[in-house]
mmCIF file of C-alpha atoms in Angstrom:
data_model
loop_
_atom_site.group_PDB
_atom_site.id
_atom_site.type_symbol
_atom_site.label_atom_id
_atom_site.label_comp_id
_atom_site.label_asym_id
_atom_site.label_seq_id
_atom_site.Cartn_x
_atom_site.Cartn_y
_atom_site.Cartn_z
ATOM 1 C CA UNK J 190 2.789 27.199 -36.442
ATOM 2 C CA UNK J 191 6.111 28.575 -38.140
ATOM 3 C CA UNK J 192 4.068 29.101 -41.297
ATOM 4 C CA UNK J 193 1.276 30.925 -39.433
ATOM 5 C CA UNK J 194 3.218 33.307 -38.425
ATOM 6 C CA UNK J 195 4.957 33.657 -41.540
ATOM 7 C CA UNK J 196 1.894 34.340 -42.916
ATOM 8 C CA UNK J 197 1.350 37.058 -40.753
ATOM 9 C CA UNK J 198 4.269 38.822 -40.935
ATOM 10 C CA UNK J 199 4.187 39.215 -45.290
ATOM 11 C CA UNK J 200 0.718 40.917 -44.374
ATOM 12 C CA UNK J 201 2.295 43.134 -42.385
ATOM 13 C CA UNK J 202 5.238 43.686 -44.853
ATOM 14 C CA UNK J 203 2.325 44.339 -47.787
ATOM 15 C CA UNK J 204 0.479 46.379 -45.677
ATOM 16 C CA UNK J 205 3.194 48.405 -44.512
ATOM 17 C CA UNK J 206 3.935 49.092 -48.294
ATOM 18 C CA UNK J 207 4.171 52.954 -49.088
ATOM 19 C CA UNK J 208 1.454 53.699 -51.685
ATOM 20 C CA UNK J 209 2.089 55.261 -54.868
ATOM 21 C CA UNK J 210 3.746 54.663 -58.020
ATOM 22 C CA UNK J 211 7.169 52.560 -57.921
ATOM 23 C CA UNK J 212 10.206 54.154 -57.330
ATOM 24 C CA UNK J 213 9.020 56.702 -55.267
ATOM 25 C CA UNK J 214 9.282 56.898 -51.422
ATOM 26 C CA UNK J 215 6.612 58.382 -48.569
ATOM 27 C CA UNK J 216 7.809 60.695 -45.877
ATOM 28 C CA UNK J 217 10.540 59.629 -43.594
ATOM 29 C CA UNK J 218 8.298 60.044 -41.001
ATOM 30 C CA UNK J 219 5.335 58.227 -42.339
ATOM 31 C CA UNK J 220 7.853 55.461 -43.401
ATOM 32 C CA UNK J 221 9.061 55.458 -39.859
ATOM 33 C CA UNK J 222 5.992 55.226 -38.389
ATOM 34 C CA UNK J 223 5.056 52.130 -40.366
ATOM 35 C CA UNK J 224 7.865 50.437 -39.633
ATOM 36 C CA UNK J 225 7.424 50.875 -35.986
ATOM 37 C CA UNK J 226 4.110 49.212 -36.220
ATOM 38 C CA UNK J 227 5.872 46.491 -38.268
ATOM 39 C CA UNK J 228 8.472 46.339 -35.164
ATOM 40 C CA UNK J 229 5.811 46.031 -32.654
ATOM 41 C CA UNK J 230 3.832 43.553 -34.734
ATOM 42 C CA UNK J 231 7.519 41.493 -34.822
ATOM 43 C CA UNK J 232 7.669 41.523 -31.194
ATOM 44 C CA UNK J 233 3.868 40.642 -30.095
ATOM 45 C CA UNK J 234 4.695 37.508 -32.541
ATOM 46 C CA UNK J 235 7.931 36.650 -30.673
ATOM 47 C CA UNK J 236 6.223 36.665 -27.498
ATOM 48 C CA UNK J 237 2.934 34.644 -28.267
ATOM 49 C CA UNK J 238 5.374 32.061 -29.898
ATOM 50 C CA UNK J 239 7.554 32.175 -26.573
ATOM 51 C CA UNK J 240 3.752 32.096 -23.950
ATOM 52 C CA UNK J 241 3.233 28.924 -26.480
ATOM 53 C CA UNK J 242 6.335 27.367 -26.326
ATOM 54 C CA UNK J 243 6.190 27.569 -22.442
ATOM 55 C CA UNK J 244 3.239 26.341 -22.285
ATOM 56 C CA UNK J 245 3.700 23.026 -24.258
ATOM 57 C CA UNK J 246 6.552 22.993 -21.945
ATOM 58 C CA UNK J 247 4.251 23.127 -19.004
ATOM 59 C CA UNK J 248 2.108 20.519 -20.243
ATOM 60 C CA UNK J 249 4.855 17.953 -20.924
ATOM 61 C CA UNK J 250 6.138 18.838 -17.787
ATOM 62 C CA UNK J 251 2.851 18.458 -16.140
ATOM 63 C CA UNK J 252 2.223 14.952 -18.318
ATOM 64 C CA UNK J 253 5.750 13.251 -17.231
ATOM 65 C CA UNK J 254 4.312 13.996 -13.538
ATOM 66 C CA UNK J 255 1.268 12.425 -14.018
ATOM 67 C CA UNK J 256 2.663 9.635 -15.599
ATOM 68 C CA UNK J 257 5.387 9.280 -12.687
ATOM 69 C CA UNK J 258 2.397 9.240 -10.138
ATOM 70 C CA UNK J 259 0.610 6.737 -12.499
ATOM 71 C CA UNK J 260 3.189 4.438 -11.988
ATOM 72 C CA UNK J 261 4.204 5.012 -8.334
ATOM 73 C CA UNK J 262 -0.378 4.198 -7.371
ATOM 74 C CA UNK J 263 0.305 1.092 -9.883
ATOM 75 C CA UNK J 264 2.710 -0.689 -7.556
ATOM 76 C CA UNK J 265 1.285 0.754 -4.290
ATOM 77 C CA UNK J 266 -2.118 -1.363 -5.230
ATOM 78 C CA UNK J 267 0.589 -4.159 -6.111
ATOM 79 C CA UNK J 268 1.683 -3.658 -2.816
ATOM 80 C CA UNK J 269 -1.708 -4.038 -1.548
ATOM 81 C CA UNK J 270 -2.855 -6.943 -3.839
ATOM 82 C CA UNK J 271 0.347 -8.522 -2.002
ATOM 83 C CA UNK J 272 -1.009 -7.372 1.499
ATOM 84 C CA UNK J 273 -5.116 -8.379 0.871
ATOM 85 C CA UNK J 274 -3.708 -12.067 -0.426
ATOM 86 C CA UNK J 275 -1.461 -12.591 2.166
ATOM 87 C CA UNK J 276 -3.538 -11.587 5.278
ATOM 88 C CA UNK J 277 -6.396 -13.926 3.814
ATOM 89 C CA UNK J 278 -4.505 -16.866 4.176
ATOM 90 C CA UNK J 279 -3.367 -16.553 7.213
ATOM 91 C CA UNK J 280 -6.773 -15.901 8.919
ATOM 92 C CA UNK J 281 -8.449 -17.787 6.865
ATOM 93 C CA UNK J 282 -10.316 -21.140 8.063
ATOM 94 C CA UNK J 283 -8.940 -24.223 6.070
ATOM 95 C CA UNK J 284 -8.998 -27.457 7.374
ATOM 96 C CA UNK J 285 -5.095 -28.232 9.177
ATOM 97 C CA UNK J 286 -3.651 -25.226 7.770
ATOM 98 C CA UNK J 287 -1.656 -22.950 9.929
ATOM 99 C CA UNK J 288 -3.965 -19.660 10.375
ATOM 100 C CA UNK J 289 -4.931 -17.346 13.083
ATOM 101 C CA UNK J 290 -8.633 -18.532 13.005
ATOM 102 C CA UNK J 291 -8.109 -22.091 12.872
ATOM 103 C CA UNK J 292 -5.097 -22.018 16.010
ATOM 104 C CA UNK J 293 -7.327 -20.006 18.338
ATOM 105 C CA UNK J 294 -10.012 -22.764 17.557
ATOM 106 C CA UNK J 295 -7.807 -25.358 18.777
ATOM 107 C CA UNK J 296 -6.386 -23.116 21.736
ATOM 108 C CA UNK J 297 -10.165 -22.962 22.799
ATOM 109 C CA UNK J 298 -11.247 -26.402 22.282
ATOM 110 C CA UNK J 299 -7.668 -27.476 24.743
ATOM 111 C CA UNK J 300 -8.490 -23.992 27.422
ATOM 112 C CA UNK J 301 -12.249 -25.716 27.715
ATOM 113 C CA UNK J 302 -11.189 -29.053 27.715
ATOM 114 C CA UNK J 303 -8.612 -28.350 30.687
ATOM 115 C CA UNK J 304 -11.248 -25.843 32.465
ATOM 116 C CA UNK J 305 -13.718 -28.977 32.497
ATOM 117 C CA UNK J 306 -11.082 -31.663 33.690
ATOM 118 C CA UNK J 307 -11.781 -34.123 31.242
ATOM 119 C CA UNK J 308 -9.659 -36.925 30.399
ATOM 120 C CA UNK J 309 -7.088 -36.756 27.703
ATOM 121 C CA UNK J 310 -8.916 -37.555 24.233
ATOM 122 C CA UNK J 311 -6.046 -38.387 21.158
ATOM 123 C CA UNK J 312 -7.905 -36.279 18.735
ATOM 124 C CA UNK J 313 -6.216 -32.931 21.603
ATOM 125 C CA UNK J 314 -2.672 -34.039 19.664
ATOM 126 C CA UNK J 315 -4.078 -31.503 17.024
ATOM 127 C CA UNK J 316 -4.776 -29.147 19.055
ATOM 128 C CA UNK J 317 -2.060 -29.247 21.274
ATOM 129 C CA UNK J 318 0.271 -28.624 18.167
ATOM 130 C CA UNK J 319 -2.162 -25.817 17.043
ATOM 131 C CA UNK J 320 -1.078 -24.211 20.216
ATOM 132 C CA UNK J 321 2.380 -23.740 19.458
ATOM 133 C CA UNK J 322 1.695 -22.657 15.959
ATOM 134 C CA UNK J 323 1.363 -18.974 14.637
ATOM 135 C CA UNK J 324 1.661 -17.573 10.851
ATOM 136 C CA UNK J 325 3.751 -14.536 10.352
ATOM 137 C CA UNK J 326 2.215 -11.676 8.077
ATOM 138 C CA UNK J 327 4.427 -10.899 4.818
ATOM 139 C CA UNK J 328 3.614 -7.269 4.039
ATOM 140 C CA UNK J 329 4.846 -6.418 0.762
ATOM 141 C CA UNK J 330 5.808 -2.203 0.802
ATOM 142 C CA UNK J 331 8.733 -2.327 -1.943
ATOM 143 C CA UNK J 332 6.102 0.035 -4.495
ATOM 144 C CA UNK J 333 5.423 2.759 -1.127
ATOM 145 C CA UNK J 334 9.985 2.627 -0.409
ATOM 146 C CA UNK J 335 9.918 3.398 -3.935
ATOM 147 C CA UNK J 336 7.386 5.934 -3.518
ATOM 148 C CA UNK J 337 9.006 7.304 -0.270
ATOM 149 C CA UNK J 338 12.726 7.525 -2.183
ATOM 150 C CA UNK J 339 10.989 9.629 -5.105
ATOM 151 C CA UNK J 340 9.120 11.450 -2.730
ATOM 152 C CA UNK J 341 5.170 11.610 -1.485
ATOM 153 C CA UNK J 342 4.818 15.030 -2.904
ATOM 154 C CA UNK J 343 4.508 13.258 -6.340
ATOM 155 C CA UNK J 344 1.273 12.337 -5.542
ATOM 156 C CA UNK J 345 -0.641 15.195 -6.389
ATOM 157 C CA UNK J 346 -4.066 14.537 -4.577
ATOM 158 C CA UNK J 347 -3.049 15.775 -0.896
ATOM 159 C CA UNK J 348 -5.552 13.384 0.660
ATOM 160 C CA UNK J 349 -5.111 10.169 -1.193
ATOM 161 C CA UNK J 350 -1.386 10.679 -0.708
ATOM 162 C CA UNK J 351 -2.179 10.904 3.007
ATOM 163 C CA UNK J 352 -4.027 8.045 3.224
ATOM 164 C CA UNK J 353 -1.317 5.834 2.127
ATOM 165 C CA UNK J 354 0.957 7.645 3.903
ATOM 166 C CA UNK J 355 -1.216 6.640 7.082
ATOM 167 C CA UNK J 356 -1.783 3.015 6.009
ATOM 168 C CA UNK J 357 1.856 1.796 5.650
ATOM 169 C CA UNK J 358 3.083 4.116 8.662
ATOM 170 C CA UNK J 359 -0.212 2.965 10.889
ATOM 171 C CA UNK J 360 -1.975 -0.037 9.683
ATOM 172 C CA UNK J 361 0.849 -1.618 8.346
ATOM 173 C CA UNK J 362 3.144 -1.235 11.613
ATOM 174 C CA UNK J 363 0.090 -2.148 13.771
ATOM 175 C CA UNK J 364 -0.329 -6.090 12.441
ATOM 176 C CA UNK J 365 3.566 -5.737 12.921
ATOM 177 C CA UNK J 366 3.627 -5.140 16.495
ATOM 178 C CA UNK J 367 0.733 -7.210 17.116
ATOM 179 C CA UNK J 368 2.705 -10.290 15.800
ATOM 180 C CA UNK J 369 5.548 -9.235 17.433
ATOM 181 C CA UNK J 370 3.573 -9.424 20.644
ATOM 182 C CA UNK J 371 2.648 -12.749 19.752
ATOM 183 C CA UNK J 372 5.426 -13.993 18.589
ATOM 184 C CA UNK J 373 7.403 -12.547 21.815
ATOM 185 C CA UNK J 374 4.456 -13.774 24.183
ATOM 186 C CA UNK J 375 5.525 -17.741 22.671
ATOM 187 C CA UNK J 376 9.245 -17.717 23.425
ATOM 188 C CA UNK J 377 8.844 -16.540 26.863
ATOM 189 C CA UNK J 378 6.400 -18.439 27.945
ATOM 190 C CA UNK J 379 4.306 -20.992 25.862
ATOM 191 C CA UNK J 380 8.635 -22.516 24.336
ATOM 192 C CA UNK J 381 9.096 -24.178 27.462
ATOM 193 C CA UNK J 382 6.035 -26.085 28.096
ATOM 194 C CA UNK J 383 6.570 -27.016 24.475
ATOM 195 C CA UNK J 384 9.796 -28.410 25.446
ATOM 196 C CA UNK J 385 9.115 -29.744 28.824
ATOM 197 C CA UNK J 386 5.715 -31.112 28.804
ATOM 198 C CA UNK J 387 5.303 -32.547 25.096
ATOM 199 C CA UNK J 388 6.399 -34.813 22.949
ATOM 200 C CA UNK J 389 5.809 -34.865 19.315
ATOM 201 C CA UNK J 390 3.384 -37.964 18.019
ATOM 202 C CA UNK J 391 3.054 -38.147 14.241
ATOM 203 C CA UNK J 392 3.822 -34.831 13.528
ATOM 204 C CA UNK J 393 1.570 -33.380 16.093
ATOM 205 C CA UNK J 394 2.187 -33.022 20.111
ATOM 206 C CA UNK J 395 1.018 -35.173 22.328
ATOM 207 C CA UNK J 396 1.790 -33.902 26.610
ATOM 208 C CA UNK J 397 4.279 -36.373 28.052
ATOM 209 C CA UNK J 398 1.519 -36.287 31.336
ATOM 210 C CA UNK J 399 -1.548 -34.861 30.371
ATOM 211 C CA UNK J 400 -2.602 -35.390 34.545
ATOM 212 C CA UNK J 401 0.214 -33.316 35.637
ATOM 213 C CA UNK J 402 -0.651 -30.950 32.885
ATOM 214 C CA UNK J 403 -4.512 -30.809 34.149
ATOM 215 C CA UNK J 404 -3.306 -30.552 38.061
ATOM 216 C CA UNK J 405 -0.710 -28.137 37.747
ATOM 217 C CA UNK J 406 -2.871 -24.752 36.135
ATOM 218 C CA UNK J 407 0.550 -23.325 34.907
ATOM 219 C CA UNK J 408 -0.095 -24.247 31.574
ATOM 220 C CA UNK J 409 -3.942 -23.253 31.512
ATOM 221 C CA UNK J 410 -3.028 -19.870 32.719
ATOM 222 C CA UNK J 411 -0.363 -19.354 30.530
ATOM 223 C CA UNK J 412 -2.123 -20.318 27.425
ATOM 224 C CA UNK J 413 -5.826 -18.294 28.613
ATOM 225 C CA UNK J 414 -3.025 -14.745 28.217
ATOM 226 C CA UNK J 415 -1.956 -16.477 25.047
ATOM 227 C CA UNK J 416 -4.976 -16.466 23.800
ATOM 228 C CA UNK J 417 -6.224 -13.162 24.723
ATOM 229 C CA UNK J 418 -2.670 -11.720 22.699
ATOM 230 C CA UNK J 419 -3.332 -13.628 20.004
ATOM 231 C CA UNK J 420 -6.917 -12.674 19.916
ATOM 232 C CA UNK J 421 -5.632 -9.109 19.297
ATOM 233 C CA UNK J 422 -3.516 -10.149 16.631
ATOM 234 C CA UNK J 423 -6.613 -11.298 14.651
ATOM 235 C CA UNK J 424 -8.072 -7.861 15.769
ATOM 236 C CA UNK J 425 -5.351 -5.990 13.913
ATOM 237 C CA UNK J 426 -5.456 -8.522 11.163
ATOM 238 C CA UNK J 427 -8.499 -7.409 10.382
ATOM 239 C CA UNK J 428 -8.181 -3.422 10.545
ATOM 240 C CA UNK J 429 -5.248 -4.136 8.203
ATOM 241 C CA UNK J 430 -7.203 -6.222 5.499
ATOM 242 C CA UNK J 431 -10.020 -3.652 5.697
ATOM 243 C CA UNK J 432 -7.837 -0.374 5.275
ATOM 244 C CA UNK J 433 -6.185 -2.127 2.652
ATOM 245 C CA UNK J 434 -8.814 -3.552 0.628
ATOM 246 C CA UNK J 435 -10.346 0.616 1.309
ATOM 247 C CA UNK J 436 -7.128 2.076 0.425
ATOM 248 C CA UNK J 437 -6.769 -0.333 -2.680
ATOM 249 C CA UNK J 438 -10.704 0.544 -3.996
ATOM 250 C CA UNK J 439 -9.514 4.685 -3.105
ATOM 251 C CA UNK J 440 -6.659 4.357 -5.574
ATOM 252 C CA UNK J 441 -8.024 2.490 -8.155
ATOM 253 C CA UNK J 442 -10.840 5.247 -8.431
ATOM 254 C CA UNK J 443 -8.405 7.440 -8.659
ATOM 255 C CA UNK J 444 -6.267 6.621 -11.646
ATOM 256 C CA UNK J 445 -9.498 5.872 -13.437
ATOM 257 C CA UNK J 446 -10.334 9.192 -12.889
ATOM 258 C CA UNK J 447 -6.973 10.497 -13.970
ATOM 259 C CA UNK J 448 -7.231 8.577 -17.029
ATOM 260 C CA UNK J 449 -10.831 9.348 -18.145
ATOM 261 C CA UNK J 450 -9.746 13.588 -17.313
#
């Protein structure tokens, strides 16, 4: 580039030459005249070299941002992978495990059992212990703090960055307070029939008198509104996984844009 213009300006100096034979010299005000042109020529080539220099600026400027927001949707969809994984296992159906889908099976099968009156079967021990049991979600957000401490405006598509905005401030908090529920819903209530009426028998719980238990209702009652709360946690379980497995396919198509502009 420094060449180029270097180039440009001996033109100028040639063609700004007087004419004639050596030694001699043109009008003052001819001479002047040229030389203005040669000064105006100077300072359009100062400028364009400053409008270029700016703009190279601009663009590594522009680049460093890109790459910053690059790297802040890379560990949001980290954040998510986290999120997807976690809230598959713990609604997830596997034999003995501790998941939403397989407690409120057993919570069922014991509500139905004790609705019908039947007689206390050793294969409810499961169930009983399914009862008391509830997974907690782990929702990974360290990539969206980091985000939040550099700033959401660094995100430069104004929807996408309100869409994660709206999943980690909304989705996010509603699993939370579902579990919460849950989770408060068990030590008020369903803790002390754990403690009073059971017993645990290999690892599981067996009721210390399954006919009191059956006479009494308390216990039926209390775990038919434990179910219904838990039900809801499953509910919001599932909004989560979906907005995050939407948010996660959003992004993704996003940065592969980015990459292939």
């Amino acid at each position: 580039m420094i060449k180029f213009f270097r180039k440009i300006r001996q033109n100028l100096l040639i063609q700004n030459q007087p004419s004639g034979k050596a030694g001699k010299t043109s009008k003052p005000a001819f001479a002047t005249g040229r030389y203005f042109k040669y000064a105006i020529g100077e300072i359009i080539l100062v400028v364009i070299g400053i409008l270029i220099a700016l703009q190279i600026n601009n663009w590594n400027e522009s680049k460093k941002l890109i790459d910053k927001e690059q790297q802040a949707l890379i560990e949001i969809v980290s954040d998510l992978n986290a999120v997807i994984f976690n809230l598959e296992e713990i609604k997830s159906k596997r034999k003995d495990n501790n998941t939403i889908t397989n407690n409120l099976e057993s919570i069922n099968i014991v509500i139905n059992h004790l609705k019908l009156g039947k007689p206390y079967q050793d294969s409810l021990k499961i169930h009983f212990k399914k009862c008391f049991a509830y997974p907690a979600p782990v929702l990974k957000i360290s990539g969206y703090e980091t985000l939040s401490s550099m700033g959401m405006d660094i995100i430069l598509d104004t929807k996408l960055r309100s869409e994660i905005g709206s999943f980690f401030t909304k989705s996010k908090v509603e699993v939370d307070g579902q579990y919460r529920e849950l989770r408060d819903d068990f030590y008020n209530y369903m803790l002390d029939y754990m403690r009073k009426d059971f017993k645990y028998d290999e690892g599981y719980l067996r009721p210390k008198d399954y006919d009191k238990l059956l006479k009494s209702g308390d216990f039926l009652q209390s775990l038919a509104i434990y179910e219904k709360v838990y039900q809801q946690y499953l509910i919001a379980t599932n909004s989560t996984l979906e907005d995050a497995s939407a948010l996660k396919k959003l992004i993704n198509a996003y940065i592969k844009k980015e990459i292939n502009t």
